[in-house]
Amino acid sequence: MKKKTDRKQLVAFNDPNSPVSEQFKTIRAGIDFSSIDSTFKTILITSPEAGSGKSTISANLAIVYAQQGKKTLLIDADLRKPTIHKTFSKNLYTGLSAVLTDEISLEESYQPTEVENLFVLTSGAIPPNPNEMLSSKKMSSVLEELQQQFDLIIIDTSPITIVSDALVLAPQSDGVILVTRFGSSLKERTKQAAEQIRMTRAPIIGAVLNGVTEKKSNYYYYAYK
Ligand SMILES: Nc1ncnc2c1ncn2[C@@H]1O[C@H](COP(=O)(O)OP(=O)(O)OP(=O)(O)O)[C@@H](O)[C@H]1O
Ligand SMILES: [Mg+2]
């Protein structure tokens, strides 16, 4: 039978023993290793520019954490260009923006997936004011509530040198992972992005250089500090 969630992006689910899935487990191990003295419960994923692979990495990282038995929530906080509803074939509208505007309750918002232990909170309808929404008090209280309910939260966001949505959320996360794309992320822009994150005082817990080699088997490279 064909799997419902069969998008090629979800390699960690569809082909858990493949070399690319191993790369996601390596990223997970890197995060766990750097969190020896403090537990990272909320991890924010962002990048210097669009199209670096944030959403793909967020989704697969969420899958490998769920596979480890952690009750995991993947939040699509890219309210400008949401993709998680498509990747997991879920309803877009019963998502974050609907919770933030009190259209639905938090309990009605996140949706189970085919992956055991993994839930997704889609973006909801694209609002006119994503930045205000994400920096609202309501957003903080929603996150606090979710932190009680889940072992791990992964937040996919917009690229930071274009809009500051990820920066307003960074202080509410335990750490940020910066995803850059081999060959297209400019050094200057990456430095600027790292500097902007540093100013939020959220620790950068890792950097993923996506697409290091053209070889199918080796997409991701993780460096932690
Ligand atoms: N290592 C890779 N090799 C080949 N294709 C990739 C790789 N990583 C991501 N992609 C593809 O590149 C495209 C962009 O990836 P993705 O949507 O994850 O990026 P993004 O950073 O979330 O983009 P945006 O800034 O638009 O939200 C997708 O079609 C994805 O399947
Ligand atoms: Mg994306």
PDB file of C-alpha atoms and ligand atoms in Angstrom:
ATOM      1  CA  MET A   1       0.000   0.000   0.000  1.00  0.00           C
ATOM      2  CA  LYS A   2       1.216   3.456  -0.816  1.00  0.00           C
ATOM      3  CA  LYS A   3       2.137   5.481   2.232  1.00  0.00           C
ATOM      4  CA  LYS A   4       0.066   8.607   2.694  1.00  0.00           C
ATOM      5  CA  THR A   5       3.085  10.598   3.714  1.00  0.00           C
ATOM      6  CA  ASP A   6       5.264   9.726   0.789  1.00  0.00           C
ATOM      7  CA  ARG A   7       6.877  13.023  -0.060  1.00  0.00           C
ATOM      8  CA  LYS A   8      10.497  12.647  -0.845  1.00  0.00           C
ATOM      9  CA  GLN A   9      11.334  15.225   1.799  1.00  0.00           C
ATOM     10  CA  LEU A  10      10.380  12.797   4.557  1.00  0.00           C
ATOM     11  CA  VAL A  11      13.271  10.456   3.998  1.00  0.00           C
ATOM     12  CA  ALA A  12      13.691   9.773   7.719  1.00  0.00           C
ATOM     13  CA  PHE A  13      10.211   8.227   7.702  1.00  0.00           C
ATOM     14  CA  ASN A  14      10.144   6.625   4.283  1.00  0.00           C
ATOM     15  CA  ASP A  15      13.647   5.235   4.292  1.00  0.00           C
ATOM     16  CA  PRO A  16      14.823   5.222   7.911  1.00  0.00           C
ATOM     17  CA  ASN A  17      17.985   3.231   7.285  1.00  0.00           C
ATOM     18  CA  SER A  18      19.246   5.263   4.360  1.00  0.00           C
ATOM     19  CA  PRO A  19      22.491   7.255   4.608  1.00  0.00           C
ATOM     20  CA  VAL A  20      20.519  10.522   4.499  1.00  0.00           C
ATOM     21  CA  SER A  21      18.406   9.392   7.475  1.00  0.00           C
ATOM     22  CA  GLU A  22      21.643   8.572   9.275  1.00  0.00           C
ATOM     23  CA  GLN A  23      22.682  12.173   8.705  1.00  0.00           C
ATOM     24  CA  PHE A  24      19.581  13.378  10.529  1.00  0.00           C
ATOM     25  CA  LYS A  25      20.373  11.063  13.424  1.00  0.00           C
ATOM     26  CA  THR A  26      23.856  12.550  13.466  1.00  0.00           C
ATOM     27  CA  ILE A  27      22.340  16.018  13.696  1.00  0.00           C
ATOM     28  CA  ARG A  28      20.134  14.785  16.548  1.00  0.00           C
ATOM     29  CA  ALA A  29      23.170  13.328  18.307  1.00  0.00           C
ATOM     30  CA  GLY A  30      25.015  16.618  17.871  1.00  0.00           C
ATOM     31  CA  ILE A  31      22.157  18.512  19.491  1.00  0.00           C
ATOM     32  CA  ASP A  32      21.892  16.012  22.329  1.00  0.00           C
ATOM     33  CA  PHE A  33      25.633  16.137  22.843  1.00  0.00           C
ATOM     34  CA  SER A  34      25.643  19.914  23.108  1.00  0.00           C
ATOM     35  CA  SER A  35      22.764  19.789  25.586  1.00  0.00           C
ATOM     36  CA  ILE A  36      24.476  17.684  28.229  1.00  0.00           C
ATOM     37  CA  ASP A  37      24.186  20.385  30.879  1.00  0.00           C
ATOM     38  CA  SER A  38      20.799  21.703  29.831  1.00  0.00           C
ATOM     39  CA  THR A  39      17.954  20.035  28.025  1.00  0.00           C
ATOM     40  CA  PHE A  40      16.934  21.591  24.750  1.00  0.00           C
ATOM     41  CA  LYS A  41      13.202  21.385  24.637  1.00  0.00           C
ATOM     42  CA  THR A  42      12.406  24.001  22.023  1.00  0.00           C
ATOM     43  CA  ILE A  43      14.637  24.200  18.978  1.00  0.00           C
ATOM     44  CA  LEU A  44      14.227  26.885  16.350  1.00  0.00           C
ATOM     45  CA  ILE A  45      15.408  26.326  12.803  1.00  0.00           C
ATOM     46  CA  THR A  46      16.206  29.273  10.572  1.00  0.00           C
ATOM     47  CA  SER A  47      18.540  30.350   7.766  1.00  0.00           C
ATOM     48  CA  PRO A  48      20.140  33.427   6.256  1.00  0.00           C
ATOM     49  CA  GLU A  49      18.083  33.211   3.073  1.00  0.00           C
ATOM     50  CA  ALA A  50      15.166  31.425   1.441  1.00  0.00           C
ATOM     51  CA  GLY A  51      15.358  27.904   0.134  1.00  0.00           C
ATOM     52  CA  SER A  52      18.246  26.626   2.242  1.00  0.00           C
ATOM     53  CA  GLY A  53      16.391  23.511   3.353  1.00  0.00           C
ATOM     54  CA  LYS A  54      14.946  24.645   6.710  1.00  0.00           C
ATOM     55  CA  SER A  55      11.584  22.956   6.299  1.00  0.00           C
ATOM     56  CA  THR A  56      13.083  19.699   5.041  1.00  0.00           C
ATOM     57  CA  ILE A  57      15.528  19.609   7.929  1.00  0.00           C
ATOM     58  CA  SER A  58      12.899  20.610  10.523  1.00  0.00           C
ATOM     59  CA  ALA A  59      10.564  17.831   9.366  1.00  0.00           C
ATOM     60  CA  ASN A  60      13.199  15.109   9.302  1.00  0.00           C
ATOM     61  CA  LEU A  61      14.741  16.163  12.576  1.00  0.00           C
ATOM     62  CA  ALA A  62      11.284  16.065  14.159  1.00  0.00           C
ATOM     63  CA  ILE A  63      10.832  12.549  12.756  1.00  0.00           C
ATOM     64  CA  VAL A  64      14.100  11.199  14.156  1.00  0.00           C
ATOM     65  CA  TYR A  65      13.290  12.662  17.585  1.00  0.00           C
ATOM     66  CA  ALA A  66       9.820  11.094  17.484  1.00  0.00           C
ATOM     67  CA  GLN A  67      11.393   7.785  16.469  1.00  0.00           C
ATOM     68  CA  GLN A  68      13.499   8.014  19.599  1.00  0.00           C
ATOM     69  CA  GLY A  69      10.261   7.953  21.599  1.00  0.00           C
ATOM     70  CA  LYS A  70      10.023  11.659  22.378  1.00  0.00           C
ATOM     71  CA  LYS A  71       6.574  13.186  22.057  1.00  0.00           C
ATOM     72  CA  THR A  72       7.477  15.746  19.419  1.00  0.00           C
ATOM     73  CA  LEU A  73       5.686  18.739  17.939  1.00  0.00           C
ATOM     74  CA  LEU A  74       6.728  20.370  14.684  1.00  0.00           C
ATOM     75  CA  ILE A  75       5.441  23.949  14.428  1.00  0.00           C
ATOM     76  CA  ASP A  76       5.204  25.765  11.108  1.00  0.00           C
ATOM     77  CA  ALA A  77       5.972  29.295  12.243  1.00  0.00           C
ATOM     78  CA  ASP A  78       6.783  30.340   8.694  1.00  0.00           C
ATOM     79  CA  LEU A  79       3.523  32.227   8.411  1.00  0.00           C
ATOM     80  CA  ARG A  80       4.640  33.742   5.108  1.00  0.00           C
ATOM     81  CA  LYS A  81       5.530  30.619   3.151  1.00  0.00           C
ATOM     82  CA  PRO A  82       4.194  27.644   5.075  1.00  0.00           C
ATOM     83  CA  THR A  83       4.929  24.151   3.748  1.00  0.00           C
ATOM     84  CA  ILE A  84       4.486  21.683   6.607  1.00  0.00           C
ATOM     85  CA  HIS A  85       0.776  21.116   5.876  1.00  0.00           C
ATOM     86  CA  LYS A  86       1.745  20.006   2.366  1.00  0.00           C
ATOM     87  CA  THR A  87       4.658  17.865   3.431  1.00  0.00           C
ATOM     88  CA  PHE A  88       2.490  15.933   5.899  1.00  0.00           C
ATOM     89  CA  SER A  89      -0.805  16.253   3.940  1.00  0.00           C
ATOM     90  CA  LYS A  90      -2.496  18.086   6.819  1.00  0.00           C
ATOM     91  CA  ASN A  91      -5.066  20.825   7.150  1.00  0.00           C
ATOM     92  CA  LEU A  92      -3.474  24.272   6.767  1.00  0.00           C
ATOM     93  CA  TYR A  93      -6.248  26.277   8.404  1.00  0.00           C
ATOM     94  CA  THR A  94      -6.499  24.682  11.844  1.00  0.00           C
ATOM     95  CA  GLY A  95      -3.048  25.929  12.702  1.00  0.00           C
ATOM     96  CA  LEU A  96      -1.010  28.527  14.541  1.00  0.00           C
ATOM     97  CA  SER A  97      -2.608  31.712  13.199  1.00  0.00           C
ATOM     98  CA  ALA A  98      -6.056  30.336  14.077  1.00  0.00           C
ATOM     99  CA  VAL A  99      -4.923  29.671  17.654  1.00  0.00           C
ATOM    100  CA  LEU A 100      -3.325  33.096  17.953  1.00  0.00           C
ATOM    101  CA  THR A 101      -6.540  34.776  16.862  1.00  0.00           C
ATOM    102  CA  ASP A 102      -8.624  32.584  19.213  1.00  0.00           C
ATOM    103  CA  GLU A 103     -10.552  30.983  16.371  1.00  0.00           C
ATOM    104  CA  ILE A 104      -9.728  27.534  17.699  1.00  0.00           C
ATOM    105  CA  SER A 105      -8.359  26.180  20.955  1.00  0.00           C
ATOM    106  CA  LEU A 106      -4.851  24.845  21.292  1.00  0.00           C
ATOM    107  CA  GLU A 107      -6.206  21.327  21.764  1.00  0.00           C
ATOM    108  CA  GLU A 108      -8.007  21.556  18.421  1.00  0.00           C
ATOM    109  CA  SER A 109      -4.939  22.782  16.631  1.00  0.00           C
ATOM    110  CA  TYR A 110      -2.140  20.259  16.469  1.00  0.00           C
ATOM    111  CA  GLN A 111      -2.637  17.184  14.329  1.00  0.00           C
ATOM    112  CA  PRO A 112      -1.236  13.664  14.672  1.00  0.00           C
ATOM    113  CA  THR A 113       0.868  12.308  11.803  1.00  0.00           C
ATOM    114  CA  GLU A 114       1.637   8.888  10.444  1.00  0.00           C
ATOM    115  CA  VAL A 115       4.829   8.984  12.440  1.00  0.00           C
ATOM    116  CA  GLU A 116       4.292   7.682  15.943  1.00  0.00           C
ATOM    117  CA  ASN A 117       4.876  10.388  18.600  1.00  0.00           C
ATOM    118  CA  LEU A 118       4.953  13.163  16.001  1.00  0.00           C
ATOM    119  CA  PHE A 119       2.360  15.939  15.844  1.00  0.00           C
ATOM    120  CA  VAL A 120       2.311  18.985  13.608  1.00  0.00           C
ATOM    121  CA  LEU A 121       0.951  22.457  14.176  1.00  0.00           C
ATOM    122  CA  THR A 122       0.481  23.903  10.713  1.00  0.00           C
ATOM    123  CA  SER A 123       0.714  27.641  10.086  1.00  0.00           C
ATOM    124  CA  GLY A 124      -2.983  28.380   9.757  1.00  0.00           C
ATOM    125  CA  ALA A 125      -4.207  30.851   7.131  1.00  0.00           C
ATOM    126  CA  ILE A 126      -1.494  33.314   6.121  1.00  0.00           C
ATOM    127  CA  PRO A 127      -2.108  36.418   8.242  1.00  0.00           C
ATOM    128  CA  PRO A 128      -1.416  40.022   7.152  1.00  0.00           C
ATOM    129  CA  ASN A 129       0.813  40.614  10.197  1.00  0.00           C
ATOM    130  CA  PRO A 130       2.999  37.545  10.874  1.00  0.00           C
ATOM    131  CA  ASN A 131       5.605  39.449  12.844  1.00  0.00           C
ATOM    132  CA  GLU A 132       3.108  40.982  15.278  1.00  0.00           C
ATOM    133  CA  MET A 133       1.467  37.612  15.721  1.00  0.00           C
ATOM    134  CA  LEU A 134       4.692  35.808  16.487  1.00  0.00           C
ATOM    135  CA  SER A 135       5.852  38.485  18.911  1.00  0.00           C
ATOM    136  CA  SER A 136       2.520  38.615  20.745  1.00  0.00           C
ATOM    137  CA  LYS A 137       1.966  37.662  24.388  1.00  0.00           C
ATOM    138  CA  LYS A 138      -0.479  35.072  23.168  1.00  0.00           C
ATOM    139  CA  MET A 139       2.319  33.374  21.215  1.00  0.00           C
ATOM    140  CA  SER A 140       4.462  33.143  24.361  1.00  0.00           C
ATOM    141  CA  SER A 141       1.640  31.629  26.347  1.00  0.00           C
ATOM    142  CA  VAL A 142       0.826  29.168  23.561  1.00  0.00           C
ATOM    143  CA  LEU A 143       4.450  28.052  23.478  1.00  0.00           C
ATOM    144  CA  GLU A 144       4.587  27.706  27.246  1.00  0.00           C
ATOM    145  CA  GLU A 145       1.487  25.574  27.171  1.00  0.00           C
ATOM    146  CA  LEU A 146       2.895  23.385  24.395  1.00  0.00           C
ATOM    147  CA  GLN A 147       6.155  22.982  26.273  1.00  0.00           C
ATOM    148  CA  GLN A 148       4.143  21.369  29.069  1.00  0.00           C
ATOM    149  CA  GLN A 149       2.491  18.978  26.656  1.00  0.00           C
ATOM    150  CA  PHE A 150       5.437  17.856  24.527  1.00  0.00           C
ATOM    151  CA  ASP A 151       8.917  16.515  25.183  1.00  0.00           C
ATOM    152  CA  LEU A 152      10.367  18.378  22.230  1.00  0.00           C
ATOM    153  CA  ILE A 153       9.266  21.221  19.973  1.00  0.00           C
ATOM    154  CA  ILE A 154      10.857  22.059  16.647  1.00  0.00           C
ATOM    155  CA  ILE A 155       9.961  25.400  15.105  1.00  0.00           C
ATOM    156  CA  ASP A 156      10.372  26.010  11.383  1.00  0.00           C
ATOM    157  CA  THR A 157      10.630  29.725  10.582  1.00  0.00           C
ATOM    158  CA  SER A 158      11.214  32.283   7.832  1.00  0.00           C
ATOM    159  CA  PRO A 159      14.737  33.212   6.748  1.00  0.00           C
ATOM    160  CA  ILE A 160      16.152  35.880   9.038  1.00  0.00           C
ATOM    161  CA  THR A 161      17.972  38.307   6.853  1.00  0.00           C
ATOM    162  CA  ILE A 162      14.725  38.958   4.999  1.00  0.00           C
ATOM    163  CA  VAL A 163      12.222  39.289   7.880  1.00  0.00           C
ATOM    164  CA  SER A 164      12.658  39.210  11.638  1.00  0.00           C
ATOM    165  CA  ASP A 165       9.974  36.612  12.448  1.00  0.00           C
ATOM    166  CA  ALA A 166      12.518  34.044  13.588  1.00  0.00           C
ATOM    167  CA  LEU A 167      14.325  36.619  15.712  1.00  0.00           C
ATOM    168  CA  VAL A 168      11.219  37.476  17.721  1.00  0.00           C
ATOM    169  CA  LEU A 169      10.751  33.774  18.484  1.00  0.00           C
ATOM    170  CA  ALA A 170      14.404  32.996  19.207  1.00  0.00           C
ATOM    171  CA  PRO A 171      14.349  34.168  22.849  1.00  0.00           C
ATOM    172  CA  GLN A 172      11.564  31.697  23.537  1.00  0.00           C
ATOM    173  CA  SER A 173      13.564  28.773  22.229  1.00  0.00           C
ATOM    174  CA  ASP A 174      16.362  26.939  23.994  1.00  0.00           C
ATOM    175  CA  GLY A 175      18.571  27.077  20.951  1.00  0.00           C
ATOM    176  CA  VAL A 176      18.755  27.949  17.283  1.00  0.00           C
ATOM    177  CA  ILE A 177      20.048  25.904  14.375  1.00  0.00           C
ATOM    178  CA  LEU A 178      21.204  27.890  11.384  1.00  0.00           C
ATOM    179  CA  VAL A 179      20.796  26.126   8.047  1.00  0.00           C
ATOM    180  CA  THR A 180      22.904  27.290   5.145  1.00  0.00           C
ATOM    181  CA  ARG A 181      22.977  25.962   1.622  1.00  0.00           C
ATOM    182  CA  PHE A 182      26.267  24.930   0.163  1.00  0.00           C
ATOM    183  CA  GLY A 183      27.221  27.195  -2.695  1.00  0.00           C
ATOM    184  CA  SER A 184      24.387  29.679  -2.275  1.00  0.00           C
ATOM    185  CA  SER A 185      24.583  31.019   1.293  1.00  0.00           C
ATOM    186  CA  LEU A 186      26.947  33.941   1.179  1.00  0.00           C
ATOM    187  CA  LYS A 187      29.518  34.105   3.927  1.00  0.00           C
ATOM    188  CA  GLU A 188      28.676  37.699   4.745  1.00  0.00           C
ATOM    189  CA  ARG A 189      24.977  37.009   5.000  1.00  0.00           C
ATOM    190  CA  THR A 190      25.582  33.952   7.166  1.00  0.00           C
ATOM    191  CA  LYS A 191      27.766  35.994   9.501  1.00  0.00           C
ATOM    192  CA  GLN A 192      25.122  38.690   9.655  1.00  0.00           C
ATOM    193  CA  ALA A 193      22.456  36.090  10.440  1.00  0.00           C
ATOM    194  CA  ALA A 194      24.556  34.586  13.234  1.00  0.00           C
ATOM    195  CA  GLU A 195      25.147  38.069  14.642  1.00  0.00           C
ATOM    196  CA  GLN A 196      21.411  38.836  14.593  1.00  0.00           C
ATOM    197  CA  ILE A 197      20.685  35.618  16.470  1.00  0.00           C
ATOM    198  CA  ARG A 198      23.397  36.372  18.998  1.00  0.00           C
ATOM    199  CA  MET A 199      21.729  39.691  19.740  1.00  0.00           C
ATOM    200  CA  THR A 200      18.576  37.854  20.798  1.00  0.00           C
ATOM    201  CA  ARG A 201      20.711  35.981  23.366  1.00  0.00           C
ATOM    202  CA  ALA A 202      19.353  32.668  22.154  1.00  0.00           C
ATOM    203  CA  PRO A 203      22.281  30.266  21.830  1.00  0.00           C
ATOM    204  CA  ILE A 204      23.175  28.988  18.374  1.00  0.00           C
ATOM    205  CA  ILE A 205      23.407  25.284  19.108  1.00  0.00           C
ATOM    206  CA  GLY A 206      24.392  24.200  15.659  1.00  0.00           C
ATOM    207  CA  ALA A 207      24.807  24.928  12.011  1.00  0.00           C
ATOM    208  CA  VAL A 208      23.777  22.664   9.188  1.00  0.00           C
ATOM    209  CA  LEU A 209      25.473  23.068   5.860  1.00  0.00           C
ATOM    210  CA  ASN A 210      22.963  21.601   3.457  1.00  0.00           C
ATOM    211  CA  GLY A 211      23.915  20.043   0.144  1.00  0.00           C
ATOM    212  CA  VAL A 212      27.617  19.645   0.808  1.00  0.00           C
ATOM    213  CA  THR A 213      28.023  17.131  -1.957  1.00  0.00           C
ATOM    214  CA  GLU A 214      26.108  16.370  -5.091  1.00  0.00           C
ATOM    215  CA  LYS A 215      26.246  12.704  -4.167  1.00  0.00           C
ATOM    216  CA  LYS A 216      22.792  11.492  -3.232  1.00  0.00           C
ATOM    217  CA  SER A 217      24.034   9.829  -0.092  1.00  0.00           C
ATOM    218  CA  ASN A 218      25.469  12.777   1.714  1.00  0.00           C
ATOM    219  CA  TYR A 219      23.283  15.826   1.949  1.00  0.00           C
ATOM    220  CA  TYR A 220      23.759  17.225   5.376  1.00  0.00           C
ATOM    221  CA  TYR A 221      26.632  18.311   7.460  1.00  0.00           C
ATOM    222  CA  TYR A 222      26.314  19.346  11.044  1.00  0.00           C
ATOM    223  CA  ALA A 223      28.685  21.419  13.071  1.00  0.00           C
ATOM    224  CA  TYR A 224      28.004  22.254  16.655  1.00  0.00           C
ATOM    225  CA  LYS A 225      29.722  24.510  19.069  1.00  0.00           C
TER     226      LYS A 225
HETATM  227  N1  LIG B   1      20.124  18.539   0.380  1.00  0.00           N
HETATM  228  C1  LIG B   1      19.201  18.696  -0.538  1.00  0.00           C
HETATM  229  N2  LIG B   1      19.365  18.187  -1.755  1.00  0.00           N
HETATM  230  C2  LIG B   1      18.425  18.345  -2.717  1.00  0.00           C
HETATM  231  N3  LIG B   1      17.283  19.038  -2.557  1.00  0.00           N
HETATM  232  C3  LIG B   1      17.066  19.592  -1.358  1.00  0.00           C
HETATM  233  C4  LIG B   1      18.002  19.453  -0.284  1.00  0.00           C
HETATM  234  N4  LIG B   1      17.510  20.115   0.786  1.00  0.00           N
HETATM  235  C5  LIG B   1      16.335  20.644   0.409  1.00  0.00           C
HETATM  236  N5  LIG B   1      16.070  20.333  -0.880  1.00  0.00           N
HETATM  237  C6  LIG B   1      14.917  20.782  -1.679  1.00  0.00           C
HETATM  238  O1  LIG B   1      15.032  22.185  -1.851  1.00  0.00           O
HETATM  239  C7  LIG B   1      13.768  22.830  -1.791  1.00  0.00           C
HETATM  240  C8  LIG B   1      13.758  23.884  -0.657  1.00  0.00           C
HETATM  241  O2  LIG B   1      13.877  23.187   0.575  1.00  0.00           O
HETATM  242  P1  LIG B   1      13.027  23.633   1.836  1.00  0.00           P
HETATM  243  O3  LIG B   1      11.628  23.906   1.477  1.00  0.00           O
HETATM  244  O4  LIG B   1      13.316  22.629   2.898  1.00  0.00           O
HETATM  245  O5  LIG B   1      13.802  24.993   2.147  1.00  0.00           O
HETATM  246  P2  LIG B   1      13.381  26.184   3.095  1.00  0.00           P
HETATM  247  O6  LIG B   1      14.642  26.730   3.657  1.00  0.00           O
HETATM  248  O7  LIG B   1      12.342  25.743   4.052  1.00  0.00           O
HETATM  249  O8  LIG B   1      12.758  27.215   2.063  1.00  0.00           O
HETATM  250  P3  LIG B   1      11.928  28.541   2.416  1.00  0.00           P
HETATM  251  O9  LIG B   1      12.936  29.576   2.809  1.00  0.00           O
HETATM  252  O10 LIG B   1      11.248  28.843   1.124  1.00  0.00           O
HETATM  253  O11 LIG B   1      10.999  28.195   3.543  1.00  0.00           O
HETATM  254  C9  LIG B   1      12.753  21.719  -1.569  1.00  0.00           C
HETATM  255  O12 LIG B   1      12.199  21.372  -2.813  1.00  0.00           O
HETATM  256  C10 LIG B   1      13.567  20.568  -1.007  1.00  0.00           C
HETATM  257  O13 LIG B   1      13.020  19.310  -1.328  1.00  0.00           O
HETATM  258 MG    MG B   2      10.461  26.511   4.474  1.00  0.00          MG
END
